[in-house]
Coordinates of C-alpha atoms in Angstrom, one line a residue:
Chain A
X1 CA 34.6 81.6 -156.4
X2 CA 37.0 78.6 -156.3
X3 CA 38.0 76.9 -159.7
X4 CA 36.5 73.3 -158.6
X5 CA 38.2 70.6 -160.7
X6 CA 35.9 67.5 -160.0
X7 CA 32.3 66.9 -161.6
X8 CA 31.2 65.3 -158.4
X9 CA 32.4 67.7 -155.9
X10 CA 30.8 70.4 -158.8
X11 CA 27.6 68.6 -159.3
X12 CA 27.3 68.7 -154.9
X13 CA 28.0 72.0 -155.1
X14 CA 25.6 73.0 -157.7
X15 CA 23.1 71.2 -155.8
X16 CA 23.6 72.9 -152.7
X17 CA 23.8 76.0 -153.8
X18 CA 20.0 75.5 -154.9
X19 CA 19.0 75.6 -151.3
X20 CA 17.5 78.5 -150.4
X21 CA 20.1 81.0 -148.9
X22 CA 22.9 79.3 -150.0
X23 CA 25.3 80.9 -151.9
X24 CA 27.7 79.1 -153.9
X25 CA 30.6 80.0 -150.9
X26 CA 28.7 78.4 -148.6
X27 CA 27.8 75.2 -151.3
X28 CA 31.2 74.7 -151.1
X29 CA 32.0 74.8 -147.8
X30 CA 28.9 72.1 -147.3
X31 CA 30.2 70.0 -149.7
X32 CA 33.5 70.4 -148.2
X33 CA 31.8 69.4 -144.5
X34 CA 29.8 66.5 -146.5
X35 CA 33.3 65.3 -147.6
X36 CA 35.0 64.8 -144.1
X37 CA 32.4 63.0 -142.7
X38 CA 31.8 59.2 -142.6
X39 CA 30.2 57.3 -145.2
X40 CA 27.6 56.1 -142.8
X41 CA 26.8 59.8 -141.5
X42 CA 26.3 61.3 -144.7
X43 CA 24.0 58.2 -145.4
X44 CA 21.8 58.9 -142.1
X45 CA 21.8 62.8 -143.9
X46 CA 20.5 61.6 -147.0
X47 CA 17.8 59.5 -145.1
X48 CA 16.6 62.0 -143.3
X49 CA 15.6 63.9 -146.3
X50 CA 14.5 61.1 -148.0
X51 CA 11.8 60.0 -145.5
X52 CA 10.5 63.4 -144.8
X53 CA 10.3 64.0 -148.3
X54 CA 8.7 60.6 -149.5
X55 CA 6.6 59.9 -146.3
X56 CA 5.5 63.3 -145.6
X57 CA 2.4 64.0 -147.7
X58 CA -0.1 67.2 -147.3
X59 CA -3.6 66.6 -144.9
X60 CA -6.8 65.6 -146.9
X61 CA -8.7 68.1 -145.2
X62 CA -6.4 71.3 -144.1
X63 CA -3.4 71.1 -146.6
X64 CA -1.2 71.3 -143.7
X65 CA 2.1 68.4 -143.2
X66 CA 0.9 65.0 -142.4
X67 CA 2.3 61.9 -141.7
X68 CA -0.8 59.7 -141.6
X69 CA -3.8 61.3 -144.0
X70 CA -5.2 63.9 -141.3
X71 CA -2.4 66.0 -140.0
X72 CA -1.9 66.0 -136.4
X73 CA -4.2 69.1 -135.7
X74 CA -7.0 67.9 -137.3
X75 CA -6.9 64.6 -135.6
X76 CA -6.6 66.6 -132.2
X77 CA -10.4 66.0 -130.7
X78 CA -9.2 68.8 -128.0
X79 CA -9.6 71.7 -130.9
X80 CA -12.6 73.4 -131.9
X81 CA -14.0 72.1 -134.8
X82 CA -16.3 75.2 -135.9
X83 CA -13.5 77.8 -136.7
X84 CA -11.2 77.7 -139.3
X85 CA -8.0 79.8 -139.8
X86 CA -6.9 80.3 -143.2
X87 CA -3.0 80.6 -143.8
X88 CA -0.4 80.9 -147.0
X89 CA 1.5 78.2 -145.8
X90 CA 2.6 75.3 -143.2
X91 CA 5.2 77.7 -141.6
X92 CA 2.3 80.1 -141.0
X93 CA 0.3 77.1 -139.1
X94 CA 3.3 76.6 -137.4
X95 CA 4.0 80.6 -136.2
X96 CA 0.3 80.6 -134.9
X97 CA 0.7 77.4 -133.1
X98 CA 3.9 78.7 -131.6
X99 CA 1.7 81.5 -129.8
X100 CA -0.7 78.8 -128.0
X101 CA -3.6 82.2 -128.9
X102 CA -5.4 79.5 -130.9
X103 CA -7.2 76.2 -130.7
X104 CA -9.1 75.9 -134.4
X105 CA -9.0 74.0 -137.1
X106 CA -6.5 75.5 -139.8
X107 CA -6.6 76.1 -143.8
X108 CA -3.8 76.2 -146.1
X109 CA -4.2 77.9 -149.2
X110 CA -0.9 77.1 -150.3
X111 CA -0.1 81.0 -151.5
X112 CA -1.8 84.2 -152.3
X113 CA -3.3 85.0 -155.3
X114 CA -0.7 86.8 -157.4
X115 CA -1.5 88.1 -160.8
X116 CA 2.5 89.3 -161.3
X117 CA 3.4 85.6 -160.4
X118 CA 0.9 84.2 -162.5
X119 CA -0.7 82.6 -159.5
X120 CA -4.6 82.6 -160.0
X121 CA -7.2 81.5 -157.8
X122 CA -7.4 77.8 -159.4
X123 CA -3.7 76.9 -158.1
X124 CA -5.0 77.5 -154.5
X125 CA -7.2 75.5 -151.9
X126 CA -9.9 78.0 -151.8
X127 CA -13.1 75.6 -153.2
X128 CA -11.8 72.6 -151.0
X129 CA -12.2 75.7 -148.2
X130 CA -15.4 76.7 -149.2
X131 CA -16.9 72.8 -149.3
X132 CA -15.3 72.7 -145.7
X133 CA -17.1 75.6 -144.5
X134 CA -20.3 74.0 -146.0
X135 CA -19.4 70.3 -145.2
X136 CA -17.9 71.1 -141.2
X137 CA -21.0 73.4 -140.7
X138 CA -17.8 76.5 -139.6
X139 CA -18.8 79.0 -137.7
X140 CA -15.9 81.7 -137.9
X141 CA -13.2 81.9 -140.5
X142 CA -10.2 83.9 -139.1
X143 CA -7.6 85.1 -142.1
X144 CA -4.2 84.9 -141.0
X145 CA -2.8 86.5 -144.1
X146 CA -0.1 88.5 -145.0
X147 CA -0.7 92.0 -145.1
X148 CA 0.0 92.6 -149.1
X149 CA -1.9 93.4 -151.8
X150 CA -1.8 89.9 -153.2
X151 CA -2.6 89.1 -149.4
X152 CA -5.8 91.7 -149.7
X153 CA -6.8 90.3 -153.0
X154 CA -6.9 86.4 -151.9
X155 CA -8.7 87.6 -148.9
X156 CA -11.3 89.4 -150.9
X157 CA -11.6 86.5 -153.3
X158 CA -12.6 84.3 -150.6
X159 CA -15.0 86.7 -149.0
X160 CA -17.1 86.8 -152.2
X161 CA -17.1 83.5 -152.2
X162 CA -18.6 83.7 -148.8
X163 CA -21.2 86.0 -149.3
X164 CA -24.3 83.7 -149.5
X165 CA -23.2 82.1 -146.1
X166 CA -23.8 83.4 -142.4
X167 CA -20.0 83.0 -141.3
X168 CA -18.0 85.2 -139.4
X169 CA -14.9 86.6 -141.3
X170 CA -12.4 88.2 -139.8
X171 CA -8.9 89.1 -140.4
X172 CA -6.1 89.0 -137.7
X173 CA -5.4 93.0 -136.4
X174 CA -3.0 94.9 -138.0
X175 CA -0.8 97.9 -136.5
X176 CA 2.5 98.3 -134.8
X177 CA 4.5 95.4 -133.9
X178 CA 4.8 94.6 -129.8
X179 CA 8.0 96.2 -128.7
X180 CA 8.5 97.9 -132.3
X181 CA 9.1 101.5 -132.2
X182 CA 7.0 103.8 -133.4
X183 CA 9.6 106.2 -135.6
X184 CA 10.6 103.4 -137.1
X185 CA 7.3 102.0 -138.3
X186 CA 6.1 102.5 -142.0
X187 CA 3.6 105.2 -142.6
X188 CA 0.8 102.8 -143.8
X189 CA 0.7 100.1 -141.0
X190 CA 1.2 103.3 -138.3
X191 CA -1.7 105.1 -140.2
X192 CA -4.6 102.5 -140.1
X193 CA -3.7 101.9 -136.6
X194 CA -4.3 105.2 -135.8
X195 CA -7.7 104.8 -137.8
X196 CA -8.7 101.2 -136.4
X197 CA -7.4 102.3 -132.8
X198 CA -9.0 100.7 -129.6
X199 CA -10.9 101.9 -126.4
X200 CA -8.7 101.8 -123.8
X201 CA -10.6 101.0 -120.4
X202 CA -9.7 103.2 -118.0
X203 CA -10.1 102.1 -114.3
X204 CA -10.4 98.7 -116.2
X205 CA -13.8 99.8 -117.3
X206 CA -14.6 100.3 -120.8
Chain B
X1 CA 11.9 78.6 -133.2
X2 CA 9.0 77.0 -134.8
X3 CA 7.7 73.8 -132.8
X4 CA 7.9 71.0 -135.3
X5 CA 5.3 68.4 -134.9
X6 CA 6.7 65.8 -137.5
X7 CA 9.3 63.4 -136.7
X8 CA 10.0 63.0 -140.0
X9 CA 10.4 66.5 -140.4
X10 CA 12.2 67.0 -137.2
X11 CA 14.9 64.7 -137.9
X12 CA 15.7 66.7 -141.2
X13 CA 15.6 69.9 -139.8
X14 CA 18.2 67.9 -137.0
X15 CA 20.4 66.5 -139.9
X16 CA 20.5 70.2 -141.6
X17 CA 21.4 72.3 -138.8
X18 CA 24.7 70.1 -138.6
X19 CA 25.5 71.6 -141.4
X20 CA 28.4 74.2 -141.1
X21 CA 26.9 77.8 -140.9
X22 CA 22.9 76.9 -141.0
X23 CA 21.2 77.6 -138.1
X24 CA 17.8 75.9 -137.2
X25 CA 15.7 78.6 -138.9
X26 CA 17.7 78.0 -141.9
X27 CA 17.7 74.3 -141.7
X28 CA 13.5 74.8 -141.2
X29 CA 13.1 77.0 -144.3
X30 CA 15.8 74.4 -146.1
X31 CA 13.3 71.6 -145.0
X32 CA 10.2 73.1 -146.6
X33 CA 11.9 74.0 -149.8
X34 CA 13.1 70.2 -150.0
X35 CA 9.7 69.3 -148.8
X36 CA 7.7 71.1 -152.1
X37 CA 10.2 69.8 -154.6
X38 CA 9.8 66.9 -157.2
X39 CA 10.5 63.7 -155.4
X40 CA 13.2 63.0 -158.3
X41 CA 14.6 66.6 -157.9
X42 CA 15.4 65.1 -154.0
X43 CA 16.5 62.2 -155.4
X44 CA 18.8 64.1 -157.7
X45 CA 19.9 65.9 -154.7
X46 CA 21.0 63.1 -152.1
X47 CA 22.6 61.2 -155.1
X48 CA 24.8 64.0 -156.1
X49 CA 25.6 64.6 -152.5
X50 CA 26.4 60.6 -151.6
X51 CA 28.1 60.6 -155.0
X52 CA 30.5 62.9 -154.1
X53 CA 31.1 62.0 -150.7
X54 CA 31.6 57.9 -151.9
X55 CA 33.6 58.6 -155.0
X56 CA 35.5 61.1 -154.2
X57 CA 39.0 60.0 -152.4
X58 CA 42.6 61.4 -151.4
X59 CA 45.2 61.9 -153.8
X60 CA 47.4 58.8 -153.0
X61 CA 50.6 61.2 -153.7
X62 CA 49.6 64.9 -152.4
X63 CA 46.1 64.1 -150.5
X64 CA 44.4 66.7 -152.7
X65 CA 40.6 65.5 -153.7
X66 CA 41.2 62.7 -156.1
X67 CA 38.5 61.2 -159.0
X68 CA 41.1 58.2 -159.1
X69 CA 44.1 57.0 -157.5
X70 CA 45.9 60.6 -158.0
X71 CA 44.3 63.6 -158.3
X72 CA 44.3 65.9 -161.6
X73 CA 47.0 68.2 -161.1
X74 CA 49.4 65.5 -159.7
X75 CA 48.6 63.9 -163.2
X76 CA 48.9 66.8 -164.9
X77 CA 52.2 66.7 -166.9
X78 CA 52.6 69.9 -167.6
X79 CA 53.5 70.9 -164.3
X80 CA 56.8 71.8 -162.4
X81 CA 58.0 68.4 -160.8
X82 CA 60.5 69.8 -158.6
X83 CA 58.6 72.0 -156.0
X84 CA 55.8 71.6 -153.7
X85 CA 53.5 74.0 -151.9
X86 CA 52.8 72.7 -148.8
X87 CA 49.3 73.8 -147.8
X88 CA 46.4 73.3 -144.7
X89 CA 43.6 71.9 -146.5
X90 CA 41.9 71.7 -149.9
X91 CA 40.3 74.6 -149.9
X92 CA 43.7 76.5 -150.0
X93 CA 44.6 74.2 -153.1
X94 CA 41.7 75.8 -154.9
X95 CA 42.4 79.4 -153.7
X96 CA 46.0 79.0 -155.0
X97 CA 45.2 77.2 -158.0
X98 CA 42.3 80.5 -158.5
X99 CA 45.3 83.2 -158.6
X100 CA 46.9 80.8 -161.6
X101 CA 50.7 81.9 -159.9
X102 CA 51.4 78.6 -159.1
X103 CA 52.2 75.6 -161.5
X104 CA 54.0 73.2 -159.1
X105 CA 52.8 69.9 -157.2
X106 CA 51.0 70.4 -153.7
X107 CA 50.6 68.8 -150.3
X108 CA 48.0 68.7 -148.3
X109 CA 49.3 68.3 -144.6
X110 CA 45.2 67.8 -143.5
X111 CA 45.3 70.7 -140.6
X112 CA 48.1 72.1 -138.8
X113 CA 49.8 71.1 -135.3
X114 CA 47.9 72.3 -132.6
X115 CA 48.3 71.8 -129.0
X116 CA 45.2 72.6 -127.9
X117 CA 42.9 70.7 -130.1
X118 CA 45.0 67.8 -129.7
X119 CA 46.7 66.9 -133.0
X120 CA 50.0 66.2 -132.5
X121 CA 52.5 66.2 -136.3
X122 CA 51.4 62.1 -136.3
X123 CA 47.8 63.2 -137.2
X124 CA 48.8 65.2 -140.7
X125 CA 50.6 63.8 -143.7
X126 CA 54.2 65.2 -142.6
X127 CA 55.8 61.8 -143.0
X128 CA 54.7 61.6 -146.6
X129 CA 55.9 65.0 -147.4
X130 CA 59.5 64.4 -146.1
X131 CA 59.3 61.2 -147.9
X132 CA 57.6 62.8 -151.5
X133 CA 60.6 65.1 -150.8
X134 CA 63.2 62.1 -151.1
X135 CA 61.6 60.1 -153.6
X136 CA 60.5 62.6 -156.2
X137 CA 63.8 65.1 -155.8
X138 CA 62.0 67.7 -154.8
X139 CA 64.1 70.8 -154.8
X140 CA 61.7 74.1 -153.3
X141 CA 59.1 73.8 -150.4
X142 CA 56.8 76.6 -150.7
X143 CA 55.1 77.0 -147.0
X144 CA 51.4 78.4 -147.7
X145 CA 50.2 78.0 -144.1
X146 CA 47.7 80.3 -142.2
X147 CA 50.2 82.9 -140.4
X148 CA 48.9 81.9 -136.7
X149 CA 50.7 80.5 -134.2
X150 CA 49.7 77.0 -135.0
X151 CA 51.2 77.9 -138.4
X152 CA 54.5 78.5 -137.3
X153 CA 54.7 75.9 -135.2
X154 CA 54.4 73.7 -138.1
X155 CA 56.3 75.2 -140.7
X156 CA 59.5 74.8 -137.6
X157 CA 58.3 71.3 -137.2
X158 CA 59.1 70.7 -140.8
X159 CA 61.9 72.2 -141.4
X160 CA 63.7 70.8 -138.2
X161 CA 62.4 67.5 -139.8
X162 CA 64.4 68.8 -143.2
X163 CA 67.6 70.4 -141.1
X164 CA 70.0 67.3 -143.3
X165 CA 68.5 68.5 -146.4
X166 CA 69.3 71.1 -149.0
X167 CA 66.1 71.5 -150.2
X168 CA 65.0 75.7 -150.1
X169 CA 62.3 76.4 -148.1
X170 CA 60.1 79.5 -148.5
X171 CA 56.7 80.6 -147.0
X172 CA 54.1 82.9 -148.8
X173 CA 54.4 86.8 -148.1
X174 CA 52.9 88.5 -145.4
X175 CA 52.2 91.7 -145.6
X176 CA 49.6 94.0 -146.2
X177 CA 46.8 92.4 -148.2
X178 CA 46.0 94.2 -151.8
X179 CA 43.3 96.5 -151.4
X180 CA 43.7 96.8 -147.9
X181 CA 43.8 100.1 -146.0
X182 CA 47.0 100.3 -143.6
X183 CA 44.8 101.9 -140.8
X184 CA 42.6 98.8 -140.2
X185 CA 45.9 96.4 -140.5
X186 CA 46.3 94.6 -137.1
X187 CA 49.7 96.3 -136.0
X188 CA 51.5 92.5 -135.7
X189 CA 51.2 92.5 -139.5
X190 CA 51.3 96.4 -140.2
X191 CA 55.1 95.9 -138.0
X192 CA 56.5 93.1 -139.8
X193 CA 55.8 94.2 -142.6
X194 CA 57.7 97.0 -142.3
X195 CA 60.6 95.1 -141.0
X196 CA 60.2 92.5 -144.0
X197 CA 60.1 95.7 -146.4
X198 CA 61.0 95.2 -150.5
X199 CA 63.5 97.5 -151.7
X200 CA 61.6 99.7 -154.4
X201 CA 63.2 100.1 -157.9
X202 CA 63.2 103.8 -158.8
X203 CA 63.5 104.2 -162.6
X204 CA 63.4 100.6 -163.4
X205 CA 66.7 99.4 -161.6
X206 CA 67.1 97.8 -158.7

């Protein structure tokens, strides 16, 4: 690593070099970038940040990124309003959105419960999820969680939670990837899809 | 890639992926982490960025990165007076001031002549150099230019420009980088430096 011999150019690096994946090489080459462009670009940079950060707040009801207090989805009249998917995070709405599969109402927890990270149930969304169910009269509650064992846990959590209620609970499938190879698949996920295999319909019956 | 349904969001995903080496999925993941952080902690972050880039200027003398009028090692005092290393860019300043070989002055020419993108010896800070040259009795030119063709053409540019001179010019070594295996040296390099080879002193004398 470079000797760098100015507190400002060090303090831009040391900032950068916070992001995530950005290694102190890369800081410096940023900063570097930052440096050789006009005032008034780096400005509109800074802005941008800014005003995502300060105006972007999280939904009232789903946790999810809104601009307004409802996010965009929940404001959508077009989507079901009896199912709910529950995700970790806004990335995760945004993956499932990306597939156009589903047209529910979504739920972000905002993590897993993780005992090793100290993260308990409490620091999550889950009884703001459970009023909803009761509040929004839900039908079907799909989890779209990771397949860990903080991921199983959280999941678990929540069912108990659920176990006075008539809702469906389900959890999105689990097995090999589409266009993953078999060889190279781990030994659990290829197992239990050899355990929760499918009918296969042949002559398109089944 | 994820859509992105914020605008807000959008634009700083747009600002990030400018960024040299960050792709849009790394500009996304850069946006959430921004996106969870303190407001202050953002604030903390533009500032340091803006800071640098607005307070942060060219040395007047070598066009190194400068806190004032001149930058620290043309203020430096202990230094040799009486040579300059002529280099690309500032990032070469740091790598040669990291091997601690060198205690002269620099110059930063700002790129190197190059045809193709269009920057003709008017766009770098040649005329300064001869003129530092003049002014400040400069008696060695140390050439620590990238060995490409663009290189070369320079360092010929500038020593044309110095023909009525008796200043001594020198460029850095080329040769076969320490650590380096010879059978993955391109052969350009592996053949000169055979042809540029140092006589070896057996016993201690040479």
């Amino acid at each position: 690593m470079n000797k760098i011999y100015s507190k400002y150019l060090e303090n831009a690096v040391n900032a950068l070099s916070e992001l995530p994946g950005i290694g102190r090489k890369s800081a410096l080459r940023i900063a570097l970038h930052l440096l050789a462009q006009p005032l008034d670009k780096v400005g509109h940079f800074n802005e941008s940040i800014m005003k995502m950060r300060s105006d972007l707040k999280e939904c009232k009801r789903c946790f999810n990124l809104a601009e307004e207090q409802y996010c965009s989805l929940c404001l959508d009249q077009t989507r079901l309003k009896s199912t709910i998917c529950v995700v970790e995070g806004i990335r995760d709405v945004m993956a499932i959105e990306e597939t156009g599969q589903y047209n529910g109402q979504y739920h972000v927890l905002g993590g897993v419960i993780s005992p090793i990270e100290g993260v308990g149930p409490e620091r999550l969304h889950i009884d703001q999820l459970v009023q909803r169910i009761h509040s929004e009269g839900i039908k079907e509650l799909i989890m779209a969680i990771s397949p860990t064992i903080d991921g199983e846990t959280t999941i678990y959590y929540i069912s108990k939670k659920l176990e006075m209620t008539d809702i469906k609970l389900s959890q999105i499938a689990r097995g090999v990837a589409f266009g993953g190879e078999l060889q190279y698949t781990d030994e659990v996920t290829l197992g239990r899809s050899i355990i929760a295999r499918i009918p296969y319909a042949i002559n398109g019956d089944s």
